[in-house]
Short mmCIF file of N, CA and C in Angstrom, two decimals:
data_model
loop_
_atom_site.label_atom_id
_atom_site.label_comp_id
_atom_site.label_asym_id
_atom_site.label_seq_id
_atom_site.Cartn_x
_atom_site.Cartn_y
_atom_site.Cartn_z
N GLN R 72 27.29 -16.32 14.34
CA GLN R 72 26.59 -17.23 13.95
C GLN R 72 26.14 -15.82 12.47
N VAL R 73 25.84 -16.65 11.45
CA VAL R 73 25.36 -16.46 10.23
C VAL R 73 23.66 -15.66 10.30
N ARG R 74 23.14 -14.98 9.98
CA ARG R 74 21.89 -14.21 9.80
C ARG R 74 21.42 -13.61 9.02
N LEU R 75 20.51 -13.92 8.23
CA LEU R 75 19.96 -13.00 7.09
C LEU R 75 18.49 -12.49 7.43
N VAL R 76 18.20 -10.71 7.32
CA VAL R 76 17.07 -10.32 7.75
C VAL R 76 16.66 -9.42 6.92
N GLU R 77 15.34 -9.85 6.31
CA GLU R 77 14.59 -8.91 5.49
C GLU R 77 13.70 -7.91 6.29
N SER R 78 13.78 -6.87 5.28
CA SER R 78 12.95 -5.74 5.49
C SER R 78 12.57 -5.48 4.58
N GLY R 79 11.28 -3.96 4.68
CA GLY R 79 10.45 -3.34 3.41
C GLY R 79 9.47 -4.23 3.12
N GLY R 80 8.78 -5.15 3.58
CA GLY R 80 7.45 -5.47 3.38
C GLY R 80 6.49 -4.22 4.08
N GLY R 81 5.20 -5.17 3.39
CA GLY R 81 3.69 -4.13 4.06
C GLY R 81 2.73 -3.96 3.03
N LEU R 82 1.97 -3.67 3.11
CA LEU R 82 0.46 -3.38 2.68
C LEU R 82 0.67 -2.37 1.44
N VAL R 83 0.33 -2.83 0.36
CA VAL R 83 0.35 -1.77 -0.85
C VAL R 83 -0.58 -2.10 -1.73
N GLN R 84 -1.53 -0.75 -2.42
CA GLN R 84 -2.49 -1.71 -3.61
C GLN R 84 -1.79 -1.83 -5.01
N ALA R 85 -3.23 -2.64 -5.52
CA ALA R 85 -2.72 -3.26 -6.83
C ALA R 85 -1.85 -1.98 -7.60
N GLY R 86 -1.04 -2.39 -8.55
CA GLY R 86 -0.18 -1.01 -9.04
C GLY R 86 0.89 -0.64 -8.61
N GLY R 87 0.89 -0.90 -7.10
CA GLY R 87 1.75 0.00 -6.35
C GLY R 87 3.22 -0.59 -6.46
N SER R 88 4.23 -0.08 -5.60
CA SER R 88 5.57 -0.76 -5.90
C SER R 88 5.99 -0.76 -4.04
N LEU R 89 6.85 -1.86 -3.97
CA LEU R 89 7.80 -2.30 -2.32
C LEU R 89 9.17 -2.24 -2.98
N ARG R 90 9.66 -2.18 -2.06
CA ARG R 90 11.26 -2.55 -2.29
C ARG R 90 12.25 -3.43 -0.94
N LEU R 91 12.27 -4.52 -0.75
CA LEU R 91 12.45 -5.59 -0.23
C LEU R 91 14.06 -5.33 0.15
N SER R 92 14.54 -5.72 0.78
CA SER R 92 16.12 -5.64 1.10
C SER R 92 16.42 -7.06 2.69
N CYS R 93 17.40 -7.61 2.30
CA CYS R 93 18.17 -8.51 2.77
C CYS R 93 19.13 -8.47 3.23
N ALA R 94 19.21 -8.57 4.83
CA ALA R 94 21.01 -7.77 4.94
C ALA R 94 21.85 -9.13 5.69
N ALA R 95 22.78 -9.96 5.30
CA ALA R 95 23.88 -11.20 5.58
C ALA R 95 24.84 -10.18 6.73
N SER R 96 24.50 -11.07 7.59
CA SER R 96 25.35 -10.53 8.74
C SER R 96 26.25 -11.70 9.57
N GLY R 97 27.11 -11.57 10.19
CA GLY R 97 27.98 -12.73 10.79
C GLY R 97 29.06 -12.63 10.26
N SER R 98 29.73 -13.98 11.07
CA SER R 98 30.82 -14.61 10.23
C SER R 98 31.07 -14.78 9.19
N ILE R 99 31.14 -14.05 8.01
CA ILE R 99 30.53 -14.35 6.58
C ILE R 99 32.11 -14.85 6.13
N LEU R 100 32.21 -15.56 5.50
CA LEU R 100 33.45 -15.43 4.25
C LEU R 100 33.33 -15.27 2.94
N SER R 101 32.51 -15.64 2.79
CA SER R 101 31.95 -15.16 1.18
C SER R 101 30.17 -15.90 0.93
N ILE R 102 29.57 -15.00 -0.35
CA ILE R 102 28.28 -15.43 -0.46
C ILE R 102 28.07 -15.87 -2.06
N ASN R 103 27.54 -16.87 -1.84
CA ASN R 103 27.00 -17.35 -3.70
C ASN R 103 26.10 -16.57 -4.25
N ALA R 104 25.21 -17.68 -4.24
CA ALA R 104 23.94 -17.18 -5.07
C ALA R 104 22.99 -16.75 -3.50
N MET R 105 22.34 -15.62 -4.23
CA MET R 105 20.86 -15.19 -3.23
C MET R 105 19.99 -15.44 -3.36
N ASN R 106 18.90 -15.33 -2.83
CA ASN R 106 17.66 -15.93 -3.97
C ASN R 106 16.43 -15.18 -3.11
N TRP R 107 15.45 -15.11 -3.66
CA TRP R 107 14.02 -14.54 -2.85
C TRP R 107 12.72 -15.19 -3.10
N TYR R 108 12.45 -16.26 -2.14
CA TYR R 108 11.28 -17.25 -2.29
C TYR R 108 10.47 -16.18 -1.70
N ARG R 109 8.86 -16.88 -1.80
CA ARG R 109 7.85 -16.19 -1.37
C ARG R 109 6.57 -17.74 -1.06
N GLN R 110 5.76 -17.36 -0.06
CA GLN R 110 4.82 -18.38 0.23
C GLN R 110 3.57 -17.44 0.76
N ALA R 111 2.24 -18.26 0.39
CA ALA R 111 1.68 -18.20 -0.02
C ALA R 111 0.71 -18.81 1.23
N PRO R 112 -0.36 -18.28 2.20
CA PRO R 112 -0.87 -19.17 3.38
C PRO R 112 -1.54 -20.71 2.32
N GLY R 113 -0.90 -22.00 2.92
CA GLY R 113 -1.55 -23.09 2.16
C GLY R 113 -1.18 -23.67 1.12
N LYS R 114 0.09 -22.67 0.93
CA LYS R 114 0.82 -22.89 -0.59
C LYS R 114 2.56 -23.34 -0.45
N GLN R 115 2.83 -23.63 -1.14
CA GLN R 115 4.01 -24.24 -1.21
C GLN R 115 5.15 -23.09 -1.63
N ARG R 116 6.36 -22.68 -1.12
CA ARG R 116 7.36 -22.19 -1.49
C ARG R 116 7.59 -22.27 -2.34
N GLU R 117 7.83 -20.88 -3.31
CA GLU R 117 8.43 -20.97 -4.18
C GLU R 117 9.19 -20.08 -4.68
N LEU R 118 10.47 -19.90 -5.86
CA LEU R 118 11.34 -19.20 -5.70
C LEU R 118 10.83 -18.00 -6.47
N VAL R 119 11.16 -16.41 -6.50
CA VAL R 119 10.79 -16.02 -6.86
C VAL R 119 11.93 -15.16 -7.95
N ALA R 120 13.32 -15.00 -7.45
CA ALA R 120 14.01 -14.54 -8.50
C ALA R 120 15.64 -15.11 -7.40
N GLY R 121 16.45 -14.79 -8.38
CA GLY R 121 18.23 -15.14 -7.55
C GLY R 121 19.09 -14.66 -8.34
N ILE R 122 19.87 -14.35 -7.83
CA ILE R 122 21.44 -13.47 -8.19
C ILE R 122 22.42 -14.25 -7.83
N THR R 123 23.28 -14.41 -8.94
CA THR R 123 24.85 -15.32 -8.33
C THR R 123 25.93 -14.06 -7.91
N SER R 124 26.85 -14.92 -7.97
CA SER R 124 28.01 -13.81 -6.87
C SER R 124 28.51 -13.11 -8.33
N GLY R 125 27.99 -13.56 -9.48
CA GLY R 125 28.50 -12.65 -10.63
C GLY R 125 27.90 -11.78 -11.39
N GLY R 126 26.61 -11.71 -10.78
CA GLY R 126 25.47 -11.20 -11.06
C GLY R 126 24.71 -11.58 -11.81
N SER R 127 24.36 -12.90 -12.55
CA SER R 127 23.76 -13.27 -13.35
C SER R 127 22.35 -13.35 -12.53
N THR R 128 21.04 -13.51 -13.01
CA THR R 128 19.80 -13.28 -12.58
C THR R 128 18.62 -14.19 -13.14
N ASN R 129 18.03 -14.95 -12.64
CA ASN R 129 16.71 -15.80 -13.03
C ASN R 129 15.45 -15.10 -12.35
N TYR R 130 14.35 -15.22 -12.84
CA TYR R 130 12.85 -14.59 -12.54
C TYR R 130 11.74 -15.45 -12.73
N ALA R 131 11.24 -16.11 -11.70
CA ALA R 131 9.66 -16.81 -12.15
C ALA R 131 9.14 -16.23 -12.95
N ASP R 132 8.22 -16.79 -14.07
CA ASP R 132 7.56 -16.18 -15.17
C ASP R 132 6.68 -15.14 -14.53
N SER R 133 5.96 -15.33 -13.56
CA SER R 133 4.77 -14.26 -12.87
C SER R 133 5.34 -13.27 -12.99
N VAL R 134 6.52 -13.09 -12.34
CA VAL R 134 7.37 -11.82 -12.11
C VAL R 134 8.31 -10.97 -13.20
N LYS R 135 8.48 -11.68 -14.11
CA LYS R 135 9.48 -11.14 -15.37
C LYS R 135 8.62 -9.87 -15.52
N GLY R 136 9.43 -9.02 -15.38
CA GLY R 136 9.07 -7.27 -15.81
C GLY R 136 8.87 -6.59 -15.25
N ARG R 137 8.26 -7.23 -13.97
CA ARG R 137 7.76 -6.45 -12.57
C ARG R 137 8.58 -6.67 -11.55
N LEU R 138 9.05 -7.49 -11.50
CA LEU R 138 10.39 -7.38 -10.05
C LEU R 138 11.73 -7.94 -10.45
N THR R 139 13.06 -6.48 -9.75
CA THR R 139 13.93 -6.47 -10.41
C THR R 139 15.18 -7.05 -9.15
N ILE R 140 16.12 -8.04 -8.95
CA ILE R 140 16.54 -8.34 -8.31
C ILE R 140 17.98 -7.64 -8.49
N SER R 141 18.46 -7.32 -7.18
CA SER R 141 20.18 -6.76 -7.19
C SER R 141 20.74 -7.23 -5.83
N ARG R 142 21.58 -6.81 -6.23
CA ARG R 142 23.05 -7.09 -4.94
C ARG R 142 23.95 -6.12 -5.50
N ASP R 143 24.27 -5.13 -4.02
CA ASP R 143 25.04 -4.06 -3.86
C ASP R 143 26.60 -4.76 -3.27
N ASN R 144 27.80 -4.03 -2.99
CA ASN R 144 28.99 -4.33 -2.71
C ASN R 144 29.04 -4.89 -1.44
N HIS R 145 28.28 -4.90 -1.04
CA HIS R 145 28.05 -5.33 0.50
C HIS R 145 26.90 -6.46 0.86
N LYS R 146 26.87 -6.94 1.74
CA LYS R 146 26.05 -7.95 2.21
C LYS R 146 25.00 -7.89 2.33
N THR R 147 24.39 -7.18 1.08
CA THR R 147 22.93 -6.79 0.93
C THR R 147 22.22 -7.13 -0.55
N MET R 148 20.81 -7.63 -0.42
CA MET R 148 20.48 -7.89 -1.44
C MET R 148 19.00 -7.03 -1.39
N TYR R 149 18.74 -6.82 -2.75
CA TYR R 149 17.73 -6.11 -2.76
C TYR R 149 16.44 -6.71 -4.09
N LEU R 150 14.85 -6.36 -3.87
CA LEU R 150 13.99 -6.90 -4.89
C LEU R 150 12.97 -5.84 -5.09
N GLN R 151 13.22 -4.90 -5.99
CA GLN R 151 12.46 -4.07 -6.40
C GLN R 151 11.27 -4.56 -7.25
N MET R 152 10.34 -4.16 -6.40
CA MET R 152 9.00 -4.91 -6.45
C MET R 152 7.99 -3.45 -7.06
N ASN R 153 7.25 -3.74 -8.70
CA ASN R 153 6.65 -2.66 -9.04
C ASN R 153 5.33 -3.37 -9.93
N SER R 154 4.64 -2.72 -10.18
CA SER R 154 3.17 -2.93 -10.95
C SER R 154 2.69 -4.50 -10.06
N LEU R 155 2.68 -4.05 -8.60
CA LEU R 155 2.23 -5.20 -7.87
C LEU R 155 0.91 -5.64 -7.99
N LYS R 156 0.36 -7.04 -7.53
CA LYS R 156 -0.71 -7.65 -7.88
C LYS R 156 -1.04 -8.38 -6.72
N PRO R 157 -2.48 -8.45 -6.50
CA PRO R 157 -2.62 -9.25 -5.02
C PRO R 157 -2.30 -10.75 -5.26
N GLU R 158 -1.88 -11.10 -6.51
CA GLU R 158 -1.04 -12.63 -6.43
C GLU R 158 0.01 -12.83 -5.90
N ASP R 159 0.69 -11.44 -5.63
CA ASP R 159 1.93 -11.44 -5.42
C ASP R 159 2.13 -11.20 -3.76
N THR R 160 0.82 -11.66 -3.12
CA THR R 160 0.68 -11.44 -1.89
C THR R 160 1.42 -12.78 -1.57
N GLY R 161 2.05 -12.68 -0.31
CA GLY R 161 2.44 -13.62 0.47
C GLY R 161 3.70 -13.36 1.39
N VAL R 162 4.47 -14.15 2.22
CA VAL R 162 5.82 -13.86 2.93
C VAL R 162 7.00 -14.15 2.25
N TYR R 163 7.94 -13.36 2.42
CA TYR R 163 8.97 -13.23 1.15
C TYR R 163 10.18 -13.36 2.05
N TYR R 164 10.92 -14.34 1.82
CA TYR R 164 12.09 -14.85 2.35
C TYR R 164 13.03 -14.94 1.62
N CYS R 165 14.53 -14.28 2.33
CA CYS R 165 15.42 -14.33 1.72
C CYS R 165 16.09 -15.72 2.04
N ASN R 166 16.90 -16.15 1.12
CA ASN R 166 17.69 -17.49 0.83
C ASN R 166 19.20 -16.99 0.36
N ALA R 167 20.24 -17.83 0.82
CA ALA R 167 21.63 -17.49 0.46
C ALA R 167 22.53 -18.75 0.81
N ASN R 168 23.28 -19.22 -0.31
CA ASN R 168 24.64 -19.93 -0.09
C ASN R 168 25.67 -19.34 0.71
N ILE R 169 26.28 -19.20 1.50
CA ILE R 169 27.10 -18.81 2.51
C ILE R 169 28.07 -19.45 2.98
N ARG R 170 29.33 -19.15 2.81
CA ARG R 170 30.46 -20.17 3.52
C ARG R 170 30.75 -19.14 5.10
N PRO R 171 30.56 -19.83 6.01
CA PRO R 171 31.10 -19.29 7.19
C PRO R 171 32.49 -19.24 7.45
N ILE R 172 32.89 -18.44 7.72
CA ILE R 172 34.85 -18.05 8.46
C ILE R 172 34.99 -19.47 9.07
N GLY R 173 35.84 -20.21 8.86
CA GLY R 173 36.26 -21.40 9.44
C GLY R 173 35.22 -22.69 9.28
N SER R 174 34.66 -22.40 8.17
CA SER R 174 34.04 -23.59 7.59
C SER R 174 34.23 -23.98 6.30
N MET R 175 34.68 -25.07 5.72
CA MET R 175 35.05 -25.67 4.35
C MET R 175 34.06 -25.46 3.14
N ILE R 176 32.69 -25.34 4.00
CA ILE R 176 32.09 -25.96 2.81
C ILE R 176 30.53 -24.65 2.63
N PHE R 177 29.71 -24.35 1.56
CA PHE R 177 29.00 -23.64 1.39
C PHE R 177 27.70 -23.88 2.61
N ASN R 178 27.10 -23.37 3.22
CA ASN R 178 25.45 -23.96 3.76
C ASN R 178 24.76 -23.11 3.38
N GLU R 179 23.02 -23.22 3.11
CA GLU R 179 21.63 -22.73 3.10
C GLU R 179 21.71 -21.94 4.18
N TYR R 180 21.18 -20.71 4.27
CA TYR R 180 20.15 -19.94 5.32
C TYR R 180 19.24 -19.28 4.53
N TRP R 181 18.55 -19.01 5.75
CA TRP R 181 17.22 -18.63 5.69
C TRP R 181 16.83 -17.63 6.65
N GLY R 182 16.08 -16.10 6.00
CA GLY R 182 15.88 -15.07 6.88
C GLY R 182 13.81 -15.51 7.48
N GLN R 183 13.95 -14.72 8.52
CA GLN R 183 12.26 -15.11 8.93
C GLN R 183 11.29 -14.61 7.95
N GLY R 184 11.34 -14.01 6.99
CA GLY R 184 10.48 -13.46 6.46
C GLY R 184 9.90 -12.45 6.57
N THR R 185 9.68 -11.86 5.33
CA THR R 185 8.69 -10.42 5.31
C THR R 185 7.78 -10.35 4.78
N GLN R 186 6.31 -9.73 5.16
CA GLN R 186 4.83 -9.71 4.79
C GLN R 186 5.04 -8.79 3.93
N VAL R 187 4.45 -9.61 2.56
CA VAL R 187 4.03 -8.65 1.66
C VAL R 187 2.30 -8.73 1.21
N THR R 188 1.80 -7.80 1.45
CA THR R 188 0.40 -7.61 0.94
C THR R 188 -0.25 -6.82 -0.23
N VAL R 189 -0.64 -7.09 -1.07
CA VAL R 189 -1.10 -6.48 -2.00
C VAL R 189 -2.62 -6.55 -2.13
N SER R 190 -3.07 -5.02 -1.83
CA SER R 190 -5.04 -5.32 -2.14
C SER R 190 -5.21 -4.76 -3.41
N SER R 191 -6.50 -5.26 -3.78
CA SER R 191 -6.95 -4.93 -5.13
C SER R 191 -7.81 -3.90 -5.30
#
């Protein structure tokens, strides 16, 4: 069974930093795009950053210059979060397009989320 597990969330003061990780595991044949989403209470889930298998990245305008998405040679994705603001508070979710072993197609998978709280 394919799974995504986030880690690295926590409580930080405004201006501080956090580094989120997302580890993919299970019977995985390949992974294409991987993304970070976040959701604040009472709000829609929004795309924060994404990275393709080729290394191309994209960011929401609100986080450009402060957050950096990356991906290593293993099944792990990171989100380096600097100069954090209270409006960055929310549950951050890992998302990935993954082809499981034995499957002919890619499917979308989600992690359970990790809480990020930025105090003023």
